[in-house]
mmCIF file of C-alpha atoms in Angstrom:
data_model
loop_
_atom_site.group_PDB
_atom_site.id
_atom_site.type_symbol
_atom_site.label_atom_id
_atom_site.label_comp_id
_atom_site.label_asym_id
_atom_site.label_seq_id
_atom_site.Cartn_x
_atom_site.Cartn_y
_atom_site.Cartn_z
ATOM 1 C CA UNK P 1 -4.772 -28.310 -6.726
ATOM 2 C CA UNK P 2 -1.866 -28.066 -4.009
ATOM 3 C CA UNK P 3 1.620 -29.503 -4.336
ATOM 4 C CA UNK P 4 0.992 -32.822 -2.679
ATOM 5 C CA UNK P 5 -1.738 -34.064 -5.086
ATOM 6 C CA UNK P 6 -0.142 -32.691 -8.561
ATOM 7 C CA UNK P 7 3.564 -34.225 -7.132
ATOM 8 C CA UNK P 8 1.758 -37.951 -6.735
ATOM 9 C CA UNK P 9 -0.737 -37.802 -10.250
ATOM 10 C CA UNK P 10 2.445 -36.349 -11.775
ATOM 11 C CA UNK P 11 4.647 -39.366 -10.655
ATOM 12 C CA UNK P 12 1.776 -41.966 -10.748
ATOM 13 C CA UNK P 13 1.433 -40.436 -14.821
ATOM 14 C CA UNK P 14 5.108 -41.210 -14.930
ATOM 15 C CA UNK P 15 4.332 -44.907 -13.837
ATOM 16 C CA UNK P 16 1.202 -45.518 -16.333
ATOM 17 C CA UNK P 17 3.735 -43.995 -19.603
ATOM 18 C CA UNK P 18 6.762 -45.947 -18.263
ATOM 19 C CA UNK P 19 4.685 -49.453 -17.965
ATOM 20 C CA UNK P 20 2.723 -49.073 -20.914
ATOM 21 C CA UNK P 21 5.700 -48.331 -23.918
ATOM 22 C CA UNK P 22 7.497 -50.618 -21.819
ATOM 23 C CA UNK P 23 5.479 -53.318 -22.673
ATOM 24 C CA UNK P 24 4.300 -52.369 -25.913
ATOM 25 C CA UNK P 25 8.175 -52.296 -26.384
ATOM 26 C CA UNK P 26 8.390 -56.001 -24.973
ATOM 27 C CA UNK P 27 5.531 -56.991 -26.950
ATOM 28 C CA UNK P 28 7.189 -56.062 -30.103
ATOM 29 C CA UNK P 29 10.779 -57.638 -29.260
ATOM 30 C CA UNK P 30 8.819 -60.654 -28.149
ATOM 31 C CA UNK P 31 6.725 -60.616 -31.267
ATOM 32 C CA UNK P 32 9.869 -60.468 -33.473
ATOM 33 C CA UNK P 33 11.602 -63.144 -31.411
ATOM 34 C CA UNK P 34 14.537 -60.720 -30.676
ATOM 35 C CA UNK P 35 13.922 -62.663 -27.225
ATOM 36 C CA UNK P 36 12.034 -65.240 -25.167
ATOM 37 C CA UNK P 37 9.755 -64.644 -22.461
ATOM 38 C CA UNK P 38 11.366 -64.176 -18.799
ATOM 39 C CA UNK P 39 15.396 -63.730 -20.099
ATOM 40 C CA UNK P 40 17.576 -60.966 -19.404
ATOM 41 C CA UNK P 41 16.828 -59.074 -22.123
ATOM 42 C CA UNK P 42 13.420 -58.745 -20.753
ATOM 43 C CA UNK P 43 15.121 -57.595 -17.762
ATOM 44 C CA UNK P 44 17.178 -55.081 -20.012
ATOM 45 C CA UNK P 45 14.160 -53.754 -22.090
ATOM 46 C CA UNK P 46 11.626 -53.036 -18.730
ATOM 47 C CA UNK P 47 14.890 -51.248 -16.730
ATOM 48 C CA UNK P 48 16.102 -49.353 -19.501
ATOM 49 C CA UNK P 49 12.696 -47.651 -20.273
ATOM 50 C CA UNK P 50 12.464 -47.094 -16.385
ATOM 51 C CA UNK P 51 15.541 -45.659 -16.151
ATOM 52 C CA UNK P 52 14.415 -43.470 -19.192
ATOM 53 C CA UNK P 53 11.222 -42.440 -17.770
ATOM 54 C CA UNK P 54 13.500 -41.113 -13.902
ATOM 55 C CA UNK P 55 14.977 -39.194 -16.029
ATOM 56 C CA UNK P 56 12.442 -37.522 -18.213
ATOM 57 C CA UNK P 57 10.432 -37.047 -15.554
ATOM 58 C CA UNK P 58 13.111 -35.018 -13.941
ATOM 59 C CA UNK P 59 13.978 -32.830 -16.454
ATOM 60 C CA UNK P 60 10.351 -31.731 -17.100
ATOM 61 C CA UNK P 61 8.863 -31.816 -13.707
ATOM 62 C CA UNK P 62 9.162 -27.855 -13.466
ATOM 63 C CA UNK P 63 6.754 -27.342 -16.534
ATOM 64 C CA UNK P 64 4.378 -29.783 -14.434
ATOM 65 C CA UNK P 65 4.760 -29.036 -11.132
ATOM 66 C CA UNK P 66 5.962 -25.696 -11.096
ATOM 67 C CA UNK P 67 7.767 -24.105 -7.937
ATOM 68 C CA UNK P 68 6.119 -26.078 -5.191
ATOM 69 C CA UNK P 69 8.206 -24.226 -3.269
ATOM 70 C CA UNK P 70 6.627 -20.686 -4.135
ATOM 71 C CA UNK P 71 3.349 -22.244 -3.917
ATOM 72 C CA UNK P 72 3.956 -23.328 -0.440
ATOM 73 C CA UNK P 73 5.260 -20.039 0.699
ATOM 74 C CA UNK P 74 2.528 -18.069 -0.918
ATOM 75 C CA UNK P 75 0.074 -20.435 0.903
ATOM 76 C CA UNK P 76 1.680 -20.059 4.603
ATOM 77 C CA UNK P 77 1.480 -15.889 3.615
ATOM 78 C CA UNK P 78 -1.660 -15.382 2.775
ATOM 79 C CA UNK P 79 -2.936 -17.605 5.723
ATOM 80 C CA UNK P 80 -1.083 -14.864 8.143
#
């Protein structure tokens, strides 16, 4: 698989995680009544997991996508 299709299902995997314990987190606060339906702290909950999800995404996107770098140069060699 080259770099530019594992770099966009690696962030659009990122999306679908981020979304989805997002709002099974805002389900449950909703749920419990910690707050009502479209107030900041629905705001809060859906930004804080996104912020969250930037930056595990980050820190782990060597194991996933490797040295794109080193894949790109041994690419452009062997096609000399």
């Amino acid at each position: 698989m080259n770099s530019t299709v594992r770099g966009i299902v690696y962030v659009s995997v990122c999306v679908v995680v981020w979304g989805t314990v997002a709002s099974l987190m805002d389900w449950m606060l909703l749920t419990e009544e910690v707050y009502t339906e479209g107030t900041s702290g629905q705001l809060f909950t859906f930004i804080a997991y996104g912020a969250a999800t930037v930056v595990l995404a980050t820190r782990f996107s060597s194991r996933f996508l490797g040295d794109i770098n080193a894949d790109s140069g041994q690419n452009s060699s062997t096609e000399e």
